[in-house]
Amino acid sequence: MEFDFQWLLLGLPIAFALGWMASRIDLRQWKRDQRESPRAYFKGLNLLLNEQQDKAIDAFIEAVQQDPDTSDLHFALGNLFRRRGEYERAVRVHQHLLNRADLPSTERDRAQHGLAQDYMKAGLFDRAEEAWKALEGTAFDTEARLALLTLHERSRDWRAAVEDAQKLERGSGTGSYAPRIAHYWCELAVEADARQQASDADEALRKAREAAPQAARPLVLAGERERAAGRHAQALECWRTLLAAHPDAFALVARDYASSANAAGESARALIELQELYGRMPSLDLLAAIGMLEPDAAAQRQRVAEHLVRHPSLSAARELLRLRIAARGNTADDEVAHIEAAITHAAKPLQRYRCAACGFEAHNYFWQCPGCLSWDSYPTQRLEDL
């Protein structure tokens, strides 16, 4: 049977026409999908700008369903879930992205970064730590190391925090972390002392002073430990280094310094040093220490009275009244005593330290703010001395 080429001539135009029609149908469908996807995306963006997050999430979900391969829509949706506090849904979005085999490495790192943020916000710190560690060596390396440092500070894992800070100092170019490293070693020294492991505390304090030789806290802590051990001469040596390097912080140890000076037989020298410092940085803490070195009651009343004239404050007025009542003994006027008690009550809020970063106030001095966890954010002067 011979093949009739006429059928071929007739079939070719028909096949071409059918193919053309099919391509036009697919092209129209593709164009329609492309139009609908941006429309849903821009609708979500508009709702987001109008702070209608619930409707924005619905619009983004619609856009993702129409174009499931677009990673940017997934990132937008994941960020929205995290901002809304729907951390579980945010985690699922970023994990879905990480499970895609076709995702480029830069987008994969971005998804890992989003996942780490989800865990961090959700308070799942163990998972957040693993997620941040997976970002080391990527474009998010510095941010990951800073996040790990924050995590280890919160968990009080000071040795891990030391390693984090050392890595940041070596590779990130974000500045010196030596003062913070010194704080970590001081924390370890305090913990070792609490466990009565004096040798570990000595080693930690040595590393703190090695990390930041002129930092205030290692000098304060070293003097306190020497004084507690009865080595008053060594304590004075530590605190004199503090006086030279950080005179503004010396008021924190002024009373202990006076006590150790009396015990070591160096009262005269210490009195001269404290008087000279008071002339530059007057405070009631220094006046109290001076009174311990020169305990004459009349002289101390005169000093406090002069301080009250030059630097009026409730605490100075209270101290002067207290000294006058003590001088009168049993003949003290009850009304004066009541006035002294009222001033004492009113002065208490002004005797606090206030964090310069967040405003958290405390009666005790903190090297790290309990409120915002900032280091060295407390001025060493009390509120009424500022």
Protein backbone atom coordinates (compact mmCIF):
# COMPACT_ATOMS: atom_id res chain seq x y z
CA MET A 1 0.00 0.00 0.00
CA GLU A 2 1.51 3.29 -1.05
CA PHE A 3 1.50 6.33 1.27
CA ASP A 4 -0.45 9.24 -0.12
CA PHE A 5 1.59 12.43 0.42
CA GLN A 6 -1.55 14.46 0.02
CA TRP A 7 -2.57 13.47 3.54
CA LEU A 8 0.79 14.75 4.80
CA LEU A 9 0.26 18.06 3.07
CA LEU A 10 -3.19 18.32 4.62
CA GLY A 11 -2.01 17.17 8.11
CA LEU A 12 0.86 19.60 8.52
CA PRO A 13 -1.30 22.77 8.54
CA ILE A 14 -3.75 21.10 10.88
CA ALA A 15 -1.00 20.06 13.31
CA PHE A 16 0.51 23.53 13.16
CA ALA A 17 -2.84 25.14 13.85
CA LEU A 18 -3.53 22.85 16.80
CA GLY A 19 -0.08 23.54 18.25
CA TRP A 20 -0.53 27.26 17.82
CA MET A 21 -3.90 27.16 19.54
CA ALA A 22 -2.48 25.13 22.45
CA SER A 23 0.40 27.53 22.91
CA ARG A 24 -1.95 30.48 22.92
CA ILE A 25 -4.11 28.83 25.57
CA ASP A 26 -1.04 28.09 27.76
CA LEU A 27 0.30 31.60 27.22
CA ARG A 28 -3.00 33.19 28.22
CA GLN A 29 -3.14 30.98 31.31
CA TRP A 30 0.43 31.89 32.20
CA LYS A 31 -0.26 35.60 31.72
CA ARG A 32 -3.42 35.33 33.81
CA ASP A 33 -1.51 33.59 36.60
CA GLN A 34 1.22 36.21 36.41
CA ARG A 35 -1.32 39.00 36.67
CA GLU A 36 -3.15 37.38 39.59
CA SER A 37 0.01 36.62 41.57
CA PRO A 38 1.32 40.23 41.67
CA ARG A 39 -2.21 41.45 42.31
CA ALA A 40 -2.44 39.29 45.45
CA TYR A 41 1.07 40.32 46.47
CA PHE A 42 0.37 44.05 46.12
CA LYS A 43 -2.93 43.63 47.86
CA GLY A 44 -1.10 42.08 50.81
CA LEU A 45 1.50 44.84 50.76
CA ASN A 46 -1.19 47.51 50.79
CA LEU A 47 -2.94 45.85 53.73
CA LEU A 48 0.35 45.57 55.57
CA LEU A 49 1.07 49.27 55.10
CA ASN A 50 -2.39 49.99 56.46
CA GLU A 51 -1.56 47.88 59.53
CA GLN A 52 -4.20 45.27 58.70
CA GLN A 53 -1.94 42.31 59.37
CA ASP A 54 -4.64 39.65 59.50
CA LYS A 55 -5.91 40.51 56.01
CA ALA A 56 -2.34 40.93 54.77
CA ILE A 57 -1.52 37.39 55.89
CA ASP A 58 -4.56 36.04 53.99
CA ALA A 59 -3.46 37.92 50.86
CA PHE A 60 0.09 36.59 51.09
CA ILE A 61 -1.15 33.04 51.62
CA GLU A 62 -3.24 33.44 48.46
CA ALA A 63 -0.18 34.71 46.57
CA VAL A 64 1.93 31.79 47.81
CA GLN A 65 -0.72 29.30 46.73
CA GLN A 66 -0.75 30.81 43.23
CA ASP A 67 3.04 30.86 42.98
CA PRO A 68 4.44 28.28 45.45
CA ASP A 69 7.95 28.49 44.03
CA THR A 70 8.47 32.21 44.82
CA SER A 71 10.71 32.36 47.88
CA ASP A 72 10.24 36.10 48.46
CA LEU A 73 6.57 35.55 49.18
CA HIS A 74 7.47 32.84 51.69
CA PHE A 75 9.91 35.17 53.43
CA ALA A 76 7.29 37.92 53.61
CA LEU A 77 4.76 35.48 55.04
CA GLY A 78 7.22 34.07 57.58
CA ASN A 79 8.17 37.56 58.78
CA LEU A 80 4.51 38.45 59.17
CA PHE A 81 3.82 35.34 61.22
CA ARG A 82 6.78 36.15 63.48
CA ARG A 83 5.65 39.73 63.99
CA ARG A 84 2.19 38.46 64.87
CA GLY A 85 3.64 36.10 67.47
CA GLU A 86 2.59 33.03 65.45
CA TYR A 87 6.01 31.48 65.79
CA GLU A 88 4.99 27.92 64.97
CA ARG A 89 3.60 28.99 61.58
CA ALA A 90 6.70 31.11 60.92
CA VAL A 91 8.90 28.10 61.67
CA ARG A 92 6.91 25.94 59.26
CA VAL A 93 7.32 28.50 56.46
CA HIS A 94 11.08 28.73 56.89
CA GLN A 95 11.48 24.97 57.30
CA HIS A 96 9.52 24.50 54.05
CA LEU A 97 12.01 26.75 52.30
CA LEU A 98 14.96 24.86 53.76
CA ASN A 99 13.49 21.56 52.53
CA ARG A 100 13.41 22.79 48.93
CA ALA A 101 16.25 21.21 46.99
CA ASP A 102 16.19 23.91 44.30
CA LEU A 103 16.77 26.81 46.72
CA PRO A 104 20.01 28.74 46.02
CA SER A 105 22.59 28.87 48.82
CA THR A 106 22.01 32.57 49.50
CA GLU A 107 18.27 32.00 49.88
CA ARG A 108 18.92 28.95 52.03
CA ASP A 109 21.06 31.06 54.37
CA ARG A 110 18.29 33.64 54.45
CA ALA A 111 15.76 30.97 55.38
CA GLN A 112 18.09 29.66 58.10
CA HIS A 113 18.40 33.20 59.42
CA GLY A 114 14.62 33.55 59.53
CA LEU A 115 14.31 30.22 61.33
CA ALA A 116 16.88 31.30 63.95
CA GLN A 117 14.90 34.49 64.54
CA ASP A 118 11.69 32.48 64.91
CA TYR A 119 13.21 30.26 67.59
CA MET A 120 14.73 33.27 69.35
CA LYS A 121 11.44 35.12 69.52
CA ALA A 122 9.63 31.98 70.65
CA GLY A 123 12.07 31.55 73.55
CA LEU A 124 13.31 28.18 72.24
CA PHE A 125 16.91 29.09 72.99
CA ASP A 126 18.39 25.61 72.55
CA ARG A 127 16.98 25.39 69.01
CA ALA A 128 17.90 29.01 68.35
CA GLU A 129 21.49 28.25 69.32
CA GLU A 130 21.68 25.41 66.82
CA ALA A 131 20.11 27.58 64.11
CA TRP A 132 22.53 30.44 64.72
CA LYS A 133 25.52 28.09 64.71
CA ALA A 134 24.46 26.86 61.27
CA LEU A 135 24.95 30.43 59.99
CA GLU A 136 28.62 30.67 60.93
CA GLY A 137 30.72 31.34 57.85
CA THR A 138 27.77 32.80 55.90
CA ALA A 139 26.79 36.38 55.14
CA PHE A 140 24.98 36.35 58.49
CA ASP A 141 28.10 35.28 60.42
CA THR A 142 28.51 38.45 62.52
CA GLU A 143 24.82 38.63 63.39
CA ALA A 144 24.86 34.93 64.31
CA ARG A 145 27.85 35.38 66.61
CA LEU A 146 26.23 38.38 68.30
CA ALA A 147 23.03 36.39 68.81
CA LEU A 148 24.99 33.48 70.28
CA LEU A 149 26.75 35.89 72.61
CA THR A 150 23.38 37.18 73.81
CA LEU A 151 22.09 33.64 74.29
CA HIS A 152 25.12 32.59 76.33
CA GLU A 153 24.88 35.72 78.47
CA ARG A 154 21.21 34.98 79.21
CA SER A 155 22.00 31.41 80.16
CA ARG A 156 25.05 32.61 82.15
CA ASP A 157 27.31 30.29 80.18
CA TRP A 158 30.25 32.63 80.68
CA ARG A 159 32.93 30.40 79.17
CA ALA A 160 30.96 30.08 75.94
CA ALA A 161 30.41 33.84 76.04
CA VAL A 162 34.19 34.36 76.30
CA GLU A 163 34.69 32.25 73.16
CA ASP A 164 31.96 34.15 71.30
CA ALA A 165 33.44 37.53 72.22
CA GLN A 166 36.94 36.45 71.25
CA LYS A 167 35.70 35.26 67.84
CA LEU A 168 33.86 38.53 67.29
CA GLU A 169 36.91 40.55 68.23
CA ARG A 170 39.11 38.57 65.86
CA GLY A 171 36.89 38.48 62.82
CA SER A 172 33.97 40.90 62.80
CA GLY A 173 35.62 44.30 63.02
CA THR A 174 32.85 45.44 65.39
CA GLY A 175 35.25 46.84 67.98
CA SER A 176 36.96 45.66 71.13
CA TYR A 177 35.26 43.16 73.40
CA ALA A 178 38.01 43.22 76.03
CA PRO A 179 35.92 44.95 78.76
CA ARG A 180 33.08 42.50 78.22
CA ILE A 181 35.44 39.52 78.28
CA ALA A 182 36.80 40.84 81.58
CA HIS A 183 33.23 40.91 82.95
CA TYR A 184 32.72 37.28 81.94
CA TRP A 185 35.85 36.20 83.78
CA CYS A 186 34.75 38.23 86.82
CA GLU A 187 31.42 36.41 86.78
CA LEU A 188 33.28 33.12 86.71
CA ALA A 189 35.44 34.28 89.62
CA VAL A 190 32.36 35.19 91.66
CA GLU A 191 30.79 31.79 90.91
CA ALA A 192 34.00 30.01 91.90
CA ASP A 193 34.15 31.93 95.18
CA ALA A 194 30.54 30.96 95.87
CA ARG A 195 31.59 27.31 95.46
CA GLN A 196 34.60 27.98 97.71
CA GLN A 197 37.00 27.16 94.87
CA ALA A 198 39.57 29.85 95.57
CA SER A 199 42.13 28.62 93.03
CA ASP A 200 39.57 28.72 90.19
CA ALA A 201 38.51 32.19 91.30
CA ASP A 202 42.13 33.36 91.33
CA GLU A 203 42.66 32.03 87.80
CA ALA A 204 39.46 33.61 86.48
CA LEU A 205 40.35 36.95 88.02
CA ARG A 206 43.86 36.77 86.59
CA LYS A 207 42.38 36.26 83.12
CA ALA A 208 39.97 39.15 83.68
CA ARG A 209 42.84 41.52 84.50
CA GLU A 210 44.81 40.11 81.58
CA ALA A 211 41.92 40.74 79.17
CA ALA A 212 41.42 44.34 80.31
CA PRO A 213 44.22 45.50 82.65
CA GLN A 214 42.65 48.90 83.34
CA ALA A 215 39.00 47.79 83.58
CA ALA A 216 37.31 48.84 86.81
CA ARG A 217 35.52 45.65 87.84
CA PRO A 218 38.54 43.29 88.08
CA LEU A 219 40.28 45.86 90.28
CA VAL A 220 37.22 46.25 92.50
CA LEU A 221 36.79 42.49 92.80
CA ALA A 222 40.48 41.85 93.42
CA GLY A 223 40.49 44.35 96.28
CA GLU A 224 37.34 42.87 97.78
CA ARG A 225 38.80 39.36 97.70
CA GLU A 226 42.07 40.50 99.29
CA ARG A 227 40.17 42.34 102.02
CA ALA A 228 37.95 39.32 102.70
CA ALA A 229 41.12 37.22 103.11
CA GLY A 230 42.54 39.74 105.58
CA ARG A 231 45.28 40.94 103.21
CA HIS A 232 44.52 44.63 103.64
CA ALA A 233 47.78 45.95 102.20
CA GLN A 234 47.17 44.03 98.96
CA ALA A 235 43.59 45.28 98.90
CA LEU A 236 44.79 48.86 99.18
CA GLU A 237 47.20 48.30 96.32
CA CYS A 238 44.40 47.05 94.05
CA TRP A 239 42.15 49.94 94.95
CA ARG A 240 44.88 52.52 94.47
CA THR A 241 45.24 51.22 90.92
CA LEU A 242 41.49 51.68 90.60
CA LEU A 243 41.80 55.23 91.99
CA ALA A 244 44.38 56.10 89.34
CA ALA A 245 42.55 54.46 86.42
CA HIS A 246 38.88 55.03 87.35
CA PRO A 247 38.50 57.72 90.02
CA ASP A 248 34.80 58.00 89.16
CA ALA A 249 34.27 54.38 90.26
CA PHE A 250 36.21 54.69 93.50
CA ALA A 251 33.15 55.72 95.52
CA LEU A 252 31.94 52.11 95.12
CA VAL A 253 34.75 50.89 97.41
CA ALA A 254 35.44 54.04 99.45
CA ARG A 255 34.16 52.66 102.75
CA ASP A 256 35.98 49.34 102.30
CA TYR A 257 39.11 51.25 101.37
CA ALA A 258 38.92 53.27 104.60
CA SER A 259 38.33 50.10 106.62
CA SER A 260 41.36 48.37 105.09
CA ALA A 261 43.49 51.49 105.54
CA ASN A 262 42.66 51.53 109.26
CA ALA A 263 43.49 47.82 109.51
CA ALA A 264 46.78 48.23 107.61
CA GLY A 265 47.87 51.30 109.57
CA GLU A 266 47.70 53.60 106.53
CA SER A 267 44.94 55.90 107.71
CA ALA A 268 46.90 59.11 107.23
CA ARG A 269 47.80 58.40 103.62
CA ALA A 270 44.31 57.16 102.80
CA LEU A 271 42.78 60.29 104.36
CA ILE A 272 44.88 62.53 102.10
CA GLU A 273 43.91 60.47 99.03
CA LEU A 274 40.20 60.57 99.82
CA GLN A 275 40.21 64.28 100.61
CA GLU A 276 41.94 64.99 97.32
CA LEU A 277 39.39 62.84 95.44
CA TYR A 278 36.48 64.49 97.26
CA GLY A 279 37.77 67.88 96.13
CA ARG A 280 37.40 66.69 92.53
CA MET A 281 34.36 64.42 92.79
CA PRO A 282 32.34 65.25 95.93
CA SER A 283 29.90 62.63 97.17
CA LEU A 284 28.43 61.46 100.47
CA ASP A 285 30.05 58.04 100.00
CA LEU A 286 33.47 59.67 100.07
CA LEU A 287 32.48 61.81 103.06
CA ALA A 288 31.43 58.69 104.96
CA ALA A 289 34.79 57.06 104.19
CA ILE A 290 36.64 60.20 105.30
CA GLY A 291 34.65 60.08 108.54
CA MET A 292 35.88 56.51 109.12
CA LEU A 293 39.49 57.70 108.80
CA GLU A 294 38.97 60.83 110.92
CA PRO A 295 36.18 59.83 113.31
CA ASP A 296 35.91 63.13 115.19
CA ALA A 297 32.15 63.77 115.33
CA ALA A 298 32.39 67.57 115.28
CA ALA A 299 34.69 67.54 112.25
CA GLN A 300 32.38 65.17 110.40
CA ARG A 301 29.35 67.37 111.13
CA GLN A 302 31.27 70.34 109.80
CA ARG A 303 32.16 68.47 106.61
CA VAL A 304 28.56 67.36 106.01
CA ALA A 305 27.25 70.86 106.70
CA GLU A 306 29.64 72.34 104.14
CA HIS A 307 28.68 69.63 101.66
CA LEU A 308 24.98 70.48 102.16
CA VAL A 309 25.66 74.14 101.40
CA ARG A 310 27.63 73.39 98.21
CA HIS A 311 25.63 70.36 97.05
CA PRO A 312 22.10 70.49 98.51
CA SER A 313 20.40 67.12 98.70
CA LEU A 314 17.97 65.24 100.91
CA SER A 315 20.60 62.65 101.79
CA ALA A 316 23.02 65.34 102.96
CA ALA A 317 20.28 66.96 105.06
CA ARG A 318 19.37 63.58 106.53
CA GLU A 319 23.01 62.82 107.37
CA LEU A 320 23.46 66.18 109.09
CA LEU A 321 20.30 65.67 111.15
CA ARG A 322 21.45 62.18 112.08
CA LEU A 323 24.81 63.49 113.27
CA ARG A 324 23.14 66.25 115.31
CA ILE A 325 20.74 63.77 116.94
CA ALA A 326 23.65 61.46 117.74
CA ALA A 327 25.55 64.37 119.30
CA ARG A 328 22.63 65.24 121.58
CA GLY A 329 22.17 61.68 122.78
CA ASN A 330 19.16 61.12 124.99
CA THR A 331 18.31 64.82 124.96
CA ALA A 332 17.49 64.80 121.25
CA ASP A 333 14.27 66.53 120.26
CA ASP A 334 11.57 64.04 119.22
CA GLU A 335 10.34 66.41 116.53
CA VAL A 336 13.81 66.56 115.01
CA ALA A 337 13.94 62.76 115.04
CA HIS A 338 10.62 62.60 113.22
CA ILE A 339 11.86 65.09 110.65
CA GLU A 340 15.00 62.97 110.17
CA ALA A 341 12.86 59.86 109.63
CA ALA A 342 10.67 61.66 107.06
CA ILE A 343 13.70 62.93 105.15
CA THR A 344 15.21 59.44 105.23
CA HIS A 345 12.06 58.05 103.65
CA ALA A 346 11.95 60.79 101.00
CA ALA A 347 15.65 60.42 100.16
CA LYS A 348 15.56 56.67 99.46
CA PRO A 349 14.43 56.93 95.81
CA LEU A 350 17.26 59.39 95.14
CA GLN A 351 19.88 57.07 96.57
CA ARG A 352 19.45 54.60 93.71
CA TYR A 353 21.57 53.97 90.66
CA ARG A 354 19.89 54.35 87.27
CA CYS A 355 20.78 52.54 84.05
CA ALA A 356 21.66 55.05 81.34
CA ALA A 357 20.37 52.66 78.65
CA CYS A 358 16.89 51.74 79.90
CA GLY A 359 16.32 53.72 83.11
CA PHE A 360 16.14 50.66 85.41
CA GLU A 361 16.78 51.80 88.99
CA ALA A 362 18.33 49.81 91.82
CA HIS A 363 19.67 50.46 95.31
CA ASN A 364 22.70 48.29 94.56
CA TYR A 365 25.23 48.94 91.82
CA PHE A 366 25.13 46.47 88.92
CA TRP A 367 27.84 45.93 86.34
CA GLN A 368 25.19 44.47 84.05
CA CYS A 369 21.74 46.02 84.05
CA PRO A 370 19.07 43.50 85.17
CA GLY A 371 16.56 45.26 82.92
CA CYS A 372 18.21 45.56 79.51
CA LEU A 373 21.32 43.39 80.16
CA SER A 374 23.67 46.20 79.05
CA TRP A 375 27.18 46.19 80.51
CA ASP A 376 28.65 49.22 82.31
CA SER A 377 25.45 51.19 81.73
CA TYR A 378 25.12 52.32 85.35
CA PRO A 379 26.85 55.59 86.30
CA THR A 380 28.83 55.08 89.49
CA GLN A 381 27.08 58.07 91.09
CA ARG A 382 23.70 57.84 92.72
CA LEU A 383 20.81 59.81 91.25
CA GLU A 384 21.14 62.80 93.57
CA ASP A 385 24.88 63.03 92.90
CA LEU A 386 24.50 63.19 89.13
